[in-house]
Amino acid sequence: MSNLINYTLHLADNALILGQRNAEWCGHGPVLEQDIAITNISLDLIGQARNFYQYAAQLINESQKTEGSQVSPSGGDLEGASEDLLAYLRKEREFKNCLLVEQPNGNWAQTILRQYLFSQYQYLLFEQLQNNKDEQIAAIAEKSLKEITYHLRWSSEWIIRLGDGTDESHNRMLKAIDELWRYTGELFTPSDYEIGLGVDFIKLKESWLNKIKEIFAEATLTVPEKVFMQIGGKEGKHTEHLGYILTELQYMQRTYPGCEW
Amino acid sequence: MKMMPTINFEQLFQQKIDNEVRIEPKDWMPDAYRKTNIRQISQHAHSEIVGMLPEGNWISRAPSLKRKAILIAKVQDEAGHGLYLYSACETLGITREETINDLHSGKAKYSSIFNYPTITWADMGAIGWLVDGAAIMNQVMLTRTSYGPYARAMVRICKEESFHQRQGFEILLVLSKGTAEQKEMCQDAINRWWWPALMMFGPKDSESTNSDQSMKWKIKRKTNDELRQNFIDMIADQVKILGMKLPDDKLKWNDKTNHYDWGEINWDEFWNVVKGNGPCNKQRLDARRKAWEEGEWVREAAAVHAEKKKNIKSEAA
Amino acid sequence: MNIQIRKFYYGDIPEDKAGGNIVSSSSKSDWPLWEVFIRSKQGLDHKHVGSLHATDAQMAIENARDVYTRRMEGVSIWVVESKHIHATNPDEAESLYEPATDKIYRHPTFYNLPDEVNHM
């Protein structure tokens, strides 16, 4: 499959998996207003995922017409790709989301940190992508930027509240950083299909790190150094978490194949 | 010198009620009126919040991205409704924390319907169609309730509620046109949710008790039985579109009364679930308590942080 | 004394007086109450829509956006901590407002204008 298709799937998978994780908080948030806030973010992410999946499906279907190949992403027969087929019938090794988004919610601190680290990255990335030579990617990126701006604002405020809150919240933030920091390197380690996209990964990482340092400083937190980074999600080599996420996500379509819902 | 006219607060209050003038937060009101409204509004709010759980149960497993998004939006709406109602309740001089404590201690009730489990995807359809359908019948009336903030919250809720029932019916409609397994799933969900939905209208009129010292005044309102009958008449027609049956073999159109005749609710089950012995009572409350308790450190951190910022501001001033 | 209580949603389920232990949490985690006012895109003024709990104005505005503007765009949101709102006492309404009803010349309908300018 082309680099563009793979990249679009990567963007879609990031949004879907993170949206799926955030939605787990529904009805269990620490306060009603925040339950609504994180569910809102989940809804936004799933909306983004759908946009990217629909585009990927379109690209796949077009390529099959022109190339005459009937090979699906999983190597089997493909009868017309669709957003649901891509989300519900691909397997673990075909998902291209980064490792960060599949990490568990843990407590509120871990969820906030995961959101913040990702949103800061997504914001800077999409800022670049809205000028991408592929018009559709650019359009989706531009449309999503408004929402992402909100996600970024919301999560960075929480980083500060928890980092500079009570001793307990501060300690929980430290634990969360310890858990998640090792997955941030992957964000800036381009996979094969990301090269030649026109995204400046070096600039991306630099800007990202500067912003993180700023917010962390205000939150009385420090950015860890010399952490060994885990990668592989973009190539389908996931942590053990993704399997369970997909088991739930895909259950209905796998148990009742070929149905309308 | 002209004498100041004495104001009889109770008369003024009753006049407002009689003239359909809304009672507002700062108005004088009898203590029993205040207490009754607190109880009713907070129970309604608790129901919205607890109601998020049976439906939230299927978000991660929704069978398509579109259904997932719709379900999240619906549950989010319910959270918002809970918020409107807590907000209305707090105008009566009680804090949200107090109402939540009452819920967690078991003192305050919430709608019993949410004590049933959602075991299949079709339950999402049944809940939207039957449970929200039943709720809407009551809610339209509540938009005319005498307490201003409650009435206004209900107006907002009603506007948002219509999509809830429609999406539920649509879920079932798609199933009813699908495979044999899907049709079976659809009928099974209807079988399990029909009678609990009827129980939402409360005890029979002949067994309605008076709680509190207040007396109910029937002005343009319908009784439990009347509402329940209207609901049955509506659903008995709609179920035909699905090609499904309601699990009541006594259900039959009566030409003379122009209503459907129907069977009998299992009142033992009704009172058992109200008492706390439903399939999910414990689970629901445990989940709410857990969320609240585990959220304590979060709420505290945010409050402490806000204080810190305020102090910095005033020092700098 | 007849008090009109409208039919309520949940039937006549009385409160259970035999409750368990009350879950108490310290007051230091209380979040203040804020009142929310929204002006819709086509609206002329901000309307009171309800209240919510938040620790600071930033959070209050974001919460208000999440709860009260989910279906609208381009709205204006005001939030005020409830304790800062001062209201008239309805019992004083007479003394505050009645004098104005004497001064009928303040009402536009008092004036008969020729048809050509009557739309003012």
XYZ file of C-alpha atoms in Angstrom:
698
model
C 0.000 0.000 0.000
C 1.149 3.492 -0.720
C 2.837 5.699 1.814
C -0.104 8.058 1.735
C -2.567 5.309 2.605
C -0.366 4.051 5.409
C 0.083 7.527 6.784
C -3.621 8.260 6.664
C -4.297 5.019 8.521
C -1.666 5.983 11.096
C -3.385 9.322 11.705
C -6.772 7.619 11.902
C -5.564 4.910 14.275
C -3.995 7.449 16.637
C -7.283 9.280 16.909
C -9.447 6.169 17.216
C -7.398 4.440 19.892
C -7.066 7.560 21.998
C -10.771 8.311 21.551
C -11.557 4.751 22.626
C -9.393 5.089 25.737
C -10.879 8.442 26.761
C -14.424 7.153 26.387
C -13.696 4.582 29.112
C -14.036 7.463 31.584
C -17.674 8.032 30.647
C -19.709 7.876 33.852
C -16.596 7.426 36.003
C -14.955 10.849 35.940
C -13.899 12.634 39.138
C -16.519 15.296 38.709
C -19.489 15.606 36.400
C -18.209 18.597 34.462
C -14.938 16.829 33.706
C -16.764 13.660 32.679
C -18.427 15.791 30.025
C -15.138 17.416 29.038
C -13.234 14.205 28.428
C -16.175 12.615 26.640
C -16.261 15.688 24.427
C -12.626 15.154 23.551
C -13.291 11.491 22.852
C -16.069 12.447 20.464
C -13.804 14.914 18.667
C -11.108 12.274 18.243
C -13.511 9.709 16.879
C -14.749 12.327 14.440
C -11.182 12.900 13.286
C -10.629 9.161 12.992
C -13.700 8.821 10.815
C -12.500 11.581 8.502
C -9.132 9.906 8.065
C -10.590 6.397 7.674
C -13.023 7.608 5.050
C -10.178 9.173 3.129
C -8.043 6.061 3.459
C -10.944 3.945 2.216
C -11.333 6.202 -0.761
C -7.627 5.952 -1.570
C -7.647 2.182 -1.215
C -10.661 1.777 -3.462
C -9.152 4.088 -6.072
C -5.849 2.239 -6.051
C -7.635 -1.049 -6.550
C -9.461 0.273 -9.562
C -6.297 1.546 -11.180
C -3.980 -1.278 -10.166
C -6.601 -3.934 -10.540
C -5.313 -5.569 -7.359
C -7.725 -6.987 -4.863
C -5.355 -7.107 -1.966
C -6.644 -5.819 1.328
C -4.453 -4.318 4.034
C -4.498 -7.694 5.712
C -3.585 -9.506 2.538
C -7.027 -10.987 2.067
C -9.784 -10.078 -0.345
C -11.176 -6.622 -0.098
C -14.658 -5.864 -1.301
C -14.527 -2.117 -1.181
C -12.868 -0.502 1.794
C -14.917 1.547 4.238
C -14.310 3.337 7.520
C -15.784 0.456 9.480
C -13.912 -2.202 7.583
C -10.654 -0.438 8.360
C -11.490 0.144 12.021
C -13.163 -3.180 12.759
C -11.501 -5.800 10.599
C -7.813 -5.015 10.612
C -5.652 -6.975 12.986
C -3.152 -5.936 15.680
C -0.166 -5.890 13.339
C -1.998 -3.692 10.879
C -2.800 -0.923 13.309
C -0.351 1.948 13.039
C -1.109 4.035 16.088
C 1.802 5.131 18.241
C 2.335 3.309 21.524
C 1.458 6.339 23.639
C -2.249 6.346 22.822
C -2.830 2.712 23.671
C -1.484 3.070 27.220
C -4.131 2.554 29.915
C -6.040 5.391 31.517
C -4.610 4.663 34.945
C -5.765 7.480 37.162
C -6.727 11.004 36.157
C -3.093 12.135 36.215
C -2.019 9.515 33.718
C -4.965 10.230 31.438
C -4.272 13.968 31.533
C -0.587 13.467 30.817
C -1.270 11.112 27.931
C -3.704 13.636 26.481
C -1.380 16.574 26.948
C 1.705 14.917 25.462
C -0.339 13.780 22.483
C -2.331 16.981 21.952
C 0.781 19.143 22.040
C 2.241 16.889 19.353
C -0.961 16.700 17.342
C -1.336 20.474 17.421
C 2.154 21.163 16.090
C 1.908 18.353 13.561
C -1.443 19.459 12.197
C -0.193 23.037 11.995
C 2.324 21.707 9.500
C -0.094 19.306 7.841
C -2.647 21.987 7.001
C -0.165 23.120 4.354
C 0.490 19.622 3.097
C 0.557 18.974 -0.627
C -2.207 16.410 -0.240
C -5.330 18.532 -0.181
C -7.488 16.152 1.742
C -4.968 15.644 4.533
C -4.526 19.397 4.670
C -8.268 19.945 4.848
C -8.824 17.422 7.635
C -5.875 18.838 9.542
C -7.181 22.368 9.267
C -10.663 21.360 10.330
C -9.347 19.424 13.323
C -7.066 22.184 14.525
C -9.853 24.072 16.288
C -10.755 21.065 18.385
C -7.131 20.199 19.059
C -6.506 23.725 20.273
C -9.178 23.113 22.869
C -7.807 19.687 23.831
C -4.385 21.233 24.269
C -5.644 24.080 26.395
C -7.769 21.831 28.580
C -5.073 19.243 29.189
C -2.244 21.722 29.793
C -4.338 23.492 32.408
C -4.860 20.184 34.161
C -1.142 19.417 34.045
C -0.575 22.651 35.933
C -3.410 22.031 38.395
C -2.170 18.562 39.254
C 1.540 19.319 39.118
C 1.148 22.380 41.288
C -1.762 21.184 43.388
C -1.344 18.997 46.423
C 1.565 16.719 47.306
C -0.550 13.774 46.314
C -1.429 15.142 42.895
C 2.188 16.125 42.324
C 3.367 12.609 43.132
C 0.784 11.080 40.870
C 2.021 13.289 38.066
C 5.580 12.124 38.698
C 4.426 8.512 38.472
C 2.542 9.254 35.270
C 5.605 10.845 33.700
C 7.608 7.791 34.665
C 5.033 5.587 32.962
C 4.511 7.533 29.746
C 7.626 9.500 28.898
C 9.270 6.470 27.314
C 6.603 6.512 24.587
C 7.133 10.101 23.487
C 10.213 9.423 21.400
C 8.187 7.468 18.881
C 6.189 10.558 17.993
C 9.280 12.069 16.393
C 10.768 8.916 14.947
C 9.397 8.843 11.430
C 8.471 5.476 9.999
C 9.082 4.635 6.341
C 5.747 5.949 5.204
C 6.279 9.275 6.954
C 9.448 10.147 5.089
C 8.890 12.428 2.137
C 5.641 13.702 3.567
C 6.914 17.190 3.935
C 6.778 17.152 7.732
C 9.825 18.581 9.486
C 10.282 16.142 12.341
C 13.270 17.901 13.821
C 11.430 21.176 14.072
C 8.408 19.307 15.366
C 10.365 17.717 18.193
C 12.110 20.930 19.140
C 8.903 22.958 19.296
C 7.178 20.195 21.173
C 9.922 19.897 23.773
C 10.023 23.654 24.322
C 6.292 23.780 24.933
C 6.399 20.807 27.267
C 9.204 22.413 29.256
C 7.186 25.603 29.561
C 4.078 23.912 30.867
C 5.993 21.510 33.074
C 7.871 24.409 34.643
C 4.631 26.134 35.533
C 3.427 22.822 36.937
C 6.611 22.471 39.028
C 7.486 19.328 37.089
C 10.695 18.501 35.285
C 11.185 16.953 31.908
C 13.012 13.637 32.272
C 16.319 13.119 30.526
C 18.081 10.119 29.127
C 15.001 7.941 28.977
C 15.191 5.019 26.606
C 12.398 5.372 24.102
C 10.099 2.532 23.059
C 8.980 2.493 19.443
C 7.237 0.174 17.014
C 3.563 1.129 17.118
C 3.740 2.874 13.772
C 4.941 -0.417 12.286
C 2.327 -2.516 14.003
C 4.542 -3.739 16.829
C 2.363 -2.780 19.758
C 2.396 -3.166 23.512
C 0.210 -5.900 24.964
C -2.568 -3.366 25.488
C -3.693 -3.011 21.905
C -4.872 -6.602 21.627
C -7.366 -6.078 24.425
C -8.504 -2.738 23.059
C -9.236 -4.316 19.694
C -10.991 -7.276 21.307
C -13.589 -4.914 22.715
C -13.676 -2.521 19.809
C -14.096 -5.166 17.130
C -16.178 -7.705 19.026
C -19.535 -7.050 17.374
C -18.318 -7.039 13.796
C -16.271 -10.175 14.286
C -19.083 -12.032 16.054
C -21.704 -10.988 13.524
C -19.788 -10.770 10.266
C -21.164 -8.859 7.331
C -24.071 -7.194 9.123
C -25.497 -3.702 8.943
C -25.779 -1.726 12.157
C -49.052 58.437 57.457
C -50.099 55.556 55.292
C -49.727 52.151 56.968
C -47.446 49.612 55.279
C -49.684 46.829 53.944
C -48.856 43.495 55.590
C -47.921 40.808 53.146
C -49.213 37.297 53.701
C -46.421 35.236 52.124
C -48.447 32.086 51.916
C -51.251 33.830 50.091
C -48.828 35.452 47.687
C -47.228 32.089 47.052
C -50.545 30.352 46.441
C -51.683 33.174 44.151
C -48.607 32.699 42.023
C -49.293 28.970 41.749
C -52.919 29.611 40.867
C -51.978 32.177 38.235
C -49.270 29.986 36.703
C -46.612 32.455 37.758
C -43.328 30.654 38.268
C -41.776 30.396 41.700
C -38.191 31.610 41.586
C -35.216 30.874 43.868
C -35.406 33.919 46.116
C -39.179 33.793 46.514
C -40.711 32.791 49.782
C -41.952 29.204 49.661
C -43.340 26.748 52.192
C -40.681 24.490 53.605
C -42.496 21.405 52.379
C -42.534 22.790 48.856
C -38.813 23.439 48.986
C -38.080 19.960 50.349
C -40.305 18.211 47.845
C -38.692 20.010 44.938
C -35.229 19.226 46.252
C -36.142 15.592 46.448
C -37.752 15.411 43.033
C -35.160 17.438 41.159
C -32.197 15.697 42.743
C -33.696 12.257 42.098
C -34.173 13.257 38.508
C -30.544 14.445 38.334
C -29.262 11.231 39.929
C -31.230 9.253 37.363
C -29.506 11.018 34.493
C -26.089 10.351 35.987
C -26.706 6.737 36.917
C -28.354 6.333 33.515
C -24.986 6.981 31.906
C -23.716 3.657 33.203
C -25.924 1.077 31.467
C -25.442 2.847 28.152
C -21.798 3.727 28.717
C -21.318 -0.009 29.033
C -21.563 -0.409 25.252
C -19.508 2.544 24.018
C -16.320 0.552 23.646
C -18.139 -2.208 21.755
C -20.469 -0.184 19.527
C -20.632 -2.054 16.209
C -19.753 0.856 13.928
C -17.944 4.163 14.214
C -21.151 6.041 13.526
C -22.977 4.183 16.312
C -20.079 4.739 18.650
C -20.129 8.473 18.049
C -23.906 8.683 18.444
C -23.822 6.698 21.682
C -21.072 8.870 23.153
C -23.052 11.976 22.232
C -26.179 10.570 23.836
C -24.459 9.661 27.081
C -22.775 13.026 27.131
C -26.205 14.632 26.749
C -27.367 12.727 29.797
C -24.460 14.025 31.806
C -25.387 17.503 30.685
C -28.990 16.957 31.720
C -27.814 15.834 35.133
C -25.850 19.038 35.344
C -28.841 21.245 34.421
C -30.856 19.506 37.117
C -28.211 19.676 39.862
C -27.911 23.313 38.973
C -31.674 23.818 39.383
C -31.566 21.906 42.650
C -28.796 24.041 44.089
C -30.955 27.132 43.737
C -33.080 25.663 46.533
C -30.327 26.019 49.086
C -28.663 22.631 48.954
C -25.183 21.902 47.650
C -24.399 19.360 44.992
C -22.221 17.515 47.453
C -25.132 17.085 49.851
C -27.337 15.646 47.120
C -24.554 13.308 46.023
C -24.025 12.130 49.577
C -27.706 11.286 49.740
C -27.389 9.248 46.568
C -24.337 7.368 47.769
C -25.776 6.667 51.191
C -28.832 5.112 49.596
C -31.137 7.753 51.004
C -31.960 9.348 47.657
C -33.508 7.298 44.899
C -33.022 7.270 41.191
C -35.136 5.780 38.467
C -35.268 2.023 38.892
C -34.985 1.330 35.212
C -31.234 1.815 35.388
C -30.879 -1.125 37.721
C -31.241 -3.507 34.808
C -28.188 -4.755 32.895
C -27.457 -3.999 29.237
C -26.428 -7.400 28.011
C -26.550 -7.030 24.247
C -26.117 -4.269 21.690
C -29.862 -4.346 21.010
C -30.384 -3.095 24.574
C -29.086 0.278 23.362
C -31.982 0.413 20.923
C -34.525 -0.739 23.481
C -33.367 1.837 26.018
C -33.522 4.704 23.539
C -36.924 3.721 22.219
C -38.688 2.531 25.381
C -36.919 4.153 28.298
C -36.330 7.539 26.721
C -39.780 7.286 25.188
C -41.338 6.850 28.616
C -39.207 9.648 30.011
C -40.294 12.074 27.309
C -43.958 11.574 28.194
C -43.293 12.775 31.698
C -40.847 15.454 30.771
C -43.121 17.476 28.535
C -45.435 17.888 31.486
C -42.602 18.924 33.749
C -41.807 21.878 31.510
C -44.874 23.405 33.145
C -43.895 22.667 36.687
C -44.287 25.530 39.104
C -40.666 25.903 40.167
C -38.932 28.151 37.594
C -35.407 26.712 37.440
C -36.790 23.156 37.209
C -39.195 24.089 34.425
C -36.479 25.845 32.450
C -34.089 22.924 32.844
C -36.866 20.662 31.557
C -37.431 22.850 28.487
C -33.766 22.543 27.601
C -33.798 18.797 28.258
C -36.891 18.217 26.149
C -35.324 19.973 23.188
C -32.364 17.625 23.303
C -34.300 14.498 24.165
C -36.032 13.880 20.860
C -32.909 12.579 19.145
C -32.449 10.034 21.936
C -35.670 8.224 21.234
C -35.216 8.356 17.471
C -31.726 6.894 17.513
C -32.932 4.057 19.749
C -35.713 3.160 17.376
C -33.340 3.372 14.438
C -30.948 0.904 16.049
C -33.792 -1.594 16.375
C -35.097 -0.854 12.884
C -31.750 -1.791 11.363
C -31.643 -4.990 13.426
C -35.200 -5.860 12.433
C -34.162 -5.738 8.779
C -30.982 -7.740 9.289
C -29.994 -11.347 9.762
C -31.946 -13.911 11.750
C -29.493 -13.444 14.632
C -29.998 -9.697 14.601
C -33.784 -10.061 14.597
C -33.541 -12.453 17.511
C -31.333 -9.964 19.371
C -33.884 -7.249 18.736
C -36.865 -9.244 19.993
C -34.906 -10.442 23.019
C -34.059 -6.896 24.073
C -37.675 -5.799 23.695
C -38.748 -8.797 25.801
C -36.421 -7.773 28.627
C -37.011 -4.023 28.645
C -40.768 -3.750 28.035
C -42.095 -4.430 31.524
C -39.369 -2.425 33.337
C -40.194 0.490 31.028
C -43.849 0.277 32.067
C -42.747 0.290 35.688
C -41.171 3.683 35.076
C -44.608 5.229 35.365
C -44.762 4.215 38.974
C -47.324 2.399 41.072
C -50.964 2.147 40.061
C -53.045 5.227 40.822
C -54.979 3.257 43.401
C -51.751 2.583 45.266
C -50.075 5.960 45.005
C -49.146 7.130 48.430
C -48.764 10.702 49.590
C -45.219 11.398 50.546
C -44.496 14.523 52.519
C -47.209 16.779 53.892
C -47.918 18.195 50.439
C -51.041 17.374 48.499
C -51.017 16.905 44.811
C -53.189 19.222 42.801
C -54.323 17.821 39.517
C -54.250 20.711 37.123
C -53.749 19.698 33.507
C -51.709 16.708 34.511
C -52.187 13.061 33.964
C -52.027 10.257 36.463
C -49.538 7.374 36.446
C -52.078 5.089 34.839
C -53.083 7.594 32.183
C -49.511 8.211 31.115
C -48.764 4.534 31.117
C -51.779 3.820 28.923
C -50.756 6.543 26.462
C -47.294 5.040 26.297
C -48.605 1.528 25.666
C -50.897 2.772 22.914
C -48.001 4.549 21.219
C -45.486 1.720 21.485
C -47.949 -1.008 20.511
C -48.310 0.739 17.172
C -44.620 1.456 16.696
C -43.582 -2.124 17.411
C -45.509 -3.208 14.324
C -43.116 -1.210 12.170
C -40.312 -3.314 13.590
C -42.196 -6.490 12.852
C -41.648 -7.436 16.494
C -43.964 -8.289 19.382
C -44.363 -6.885 22.858
C -44.054 -9.624 25.513
C -47.653 -9.377 26.646
C -50.117 -11.926 25.316
C -52.995 -9.947 26.778
C -52.166 -6.942 24.610
C -55.145 -6.291 22.381
C -56.828 -3.279 20.814
C -60.164 -2.459 22.422
C -62.614 -0.744 20.038
C -64.849 0.403 22.827
C -62.245 2.177 24.944
C -60.044 3.141 21.986
C -57.042 1.928 23.907
C -55.042 -1.248 24.096
C -55.963 -3.747 26.777
C -52.912 -5.207 28.416
C -51.712 -7.604 31.097
C -50.432 -6.974 34.589
C -47.141 -5.630 35.854
C -45.244 -7.823 38.252
C -45.524 -5.530 41.247
C -43.299 -7.761 43.363
C -40.488 -7.135 40.948
C -41.292 -3.432 40.929
C -41.038 -3.043 44.694
C -38.026 -5.328 44.942
C -36.046 -3.247 42.517
C -37.119 -0.052 44.277
C -35.946 -1.571 47.559
C -32.523 -2.223 46.108
C -32.751 -5.837 44.975
C -32.607 -5.278 41.244
C -29.889 -6.958 39.163
C -27.650 -3.903 39.094
C -28.556 -1.724 42.058
C -25.385 -2.515 43.931
C -23.182 -2.241 40.870
C -24.551 1.152 39.867
C -24.112 2.700 43.273
C -20.710 1.096 43.725
C -19.589 2.606 40.435
C -20.812 6.071 41.417
C -19.250 5.858 44.866
C -15.980 4.649 43.414
C -15.847 7.462 40.890
C -16.549 10.014 43.612
C -14.074 8.586 46.128
C -11.310 8.080 43.616
C -11.898 11.556 42.306
C -11.382 13.159 45.715
C -7.677 13.813 45.228
C -8.380 15.384 41.838
C -11.001 17.768 43.175
C -8.778 18.648 46.099
C -5.760 19.314 43.900
C -7.746 21.624 41.645
C -9.187 23.540 44.594
C -5.796 23.880 46.271
C -4.224 25.077 43.051
C -6.917 27.702 42.596
C -6.276 28.957 46.121
C -2.572 29.216 45.433
C -3.215 31.303 42.350
C -5.606 33.559 44.197
C -3.070 34.146 46.955
C -0.366 35.000 44.471
C -2.714 37.490 42.854
C -3.619 39.221 46.085
C -0.012 39.357 47.186
C 0.964 40.978 43.946
C -1.832 43.520 44.240
C -53.292 24.415 52.591
C -53.208 23.200 49.025
C -49.802 23.196 47.498
C -49.631 22.430 43.848
C -47.027 19.838 43.176
C -46.818 18.811 39.594
C -46.643 15.158 38.731
C -43.089 14.000 39.030
C -41.121 11.640 36.958
C -40.510 8.750 39.243
C -43.870 7.835 40.632
C -44.566 8.045 44.289
C -41.407 6.450 45.536
C -40.799 7.682 49.048
C -37.312 8.335 50.270
C -35.641 5.550 52.129
C -34.980 6.908 55.595
C -32.789 3.971 56.500
C -29.680 4.949 54.606
C -26.159 3.737 55.143
C -23.185 5.800 56.214
C -22.910 9.128 54.532
C -19.868 9.416 52.338
C -18.250 12.579 53.541
C -15.444 14.425 51.929
C -13.545 17.328 53.320
C -14.697 20.792 52.425
C -11.264 21.705 51.152
C -12.089 19.961 47.904
C -15.298 21.927 47.366
C -15.490 23.688 44.069
C -17.339 27.007 44.060
C -20.554 27.460 42.110
C -20.585 29.612 39.004
C -23.531 31.026 37.095
C -23.416 30.812 33.323
C -24.772 33.319 30.825
C -24.857 32.604 27.111
C -25.536 34.840 24.154
C -26.362 32.856 21.081
C -24.989 33.750 17.670
C -28.130 35.630 16.670
C -28.894 36.804 20.182
C -28.757 40.311 21.510
C -28.041 39.657 25.137
C -26.680 37.060 27.481
C -29.246 34.775 29.074
C -28.790 32.882 32.310
C -28.706 29.184 31.471
C -27.691 27.507 34.689
C -24.769 26.868 36.955
C -21.815 24.559 37.337
C -18.884 23.879 39.642
C -15.352 24.937 38.767
C -12.231 26.048 40.579
C -11.413 29.053 38.407
C -12.831 31.187 35.616
C -10.886 29.338 32.934
C -12.329 25.993 33.945
C -15.787 27.509 34.343
C -15.760 28.831 30.795
C -14.529 25.535 29.387
C -17.152 23.609 31.337
C -19.822 26.029 30.177
C -18.718 25.492 26.605
C -18.886 21.713 27.047
C -22.283 21.689 28.714
C -24.237 24.612 27.313
C -22.907 25.089 23.803
C -22.625 21.562 22.518
C -24.941 22.300 19.645
C -23.967 25.874 18.914
C -21.027 27.711 17.521
C -19.946 31.271 17.794
C -21.576 31.963 21.112
C -20.454 34.299 23.840
C -20.065 32.906 27.340
C -20.008 34.810 30.598
C -19.313 33.116 33.912
C -19.613 34.674 37.335
C -19.051 33.085 40.708
C -22.512 32.821 42.248
C -21.400 34.576 45.397
C -20.643 37.705 43.397
C -24.147 38.045 42.040
C -26.311 40.496 43.874
C -30.038 40.285 43.308
C -33.055 42.305 44.201
C -35.192 41.008 46.978
C -38.586 40.190 45.441
C -40.229 41.517 48.602
C -38.821 44.929 47.871
C -40.162 44.861 44.351
C -42.894 47.302 45.179
C -40.649 50.025 46.452
C -38.084 49.543 43.737
C -40.347 49.353 40.737
C -43.719 50.850 41.477
C -42.779 54.527 41.276
C -41.889 53.952 37.611
C -45.396 52.845 36.658
C -46.663 56.343 37.539
C -44.475 57.982 35.012
C -46.384 56.934 31.942
C -44.612 59.386 29.746
C -41.651 56.950 29.862
C -43.649 54.462 27.825
C -43.403 54.808 24.062
C -47.092 53.992 23.602
C -47.915 57.236 25.344
C -47.069 59.151 22.249
C -49.200 59.344 19.152
C -46.999 59.733 16.199
C -48.048 60.278 12.635
C -48.062 57.070 10.636
C -44.960 57.947 8.701
C -42.778 57.727 11.807
C -44.829 55.324 13.888
C -42.388 52.469 13.507
C -39.979 54.140 15.945
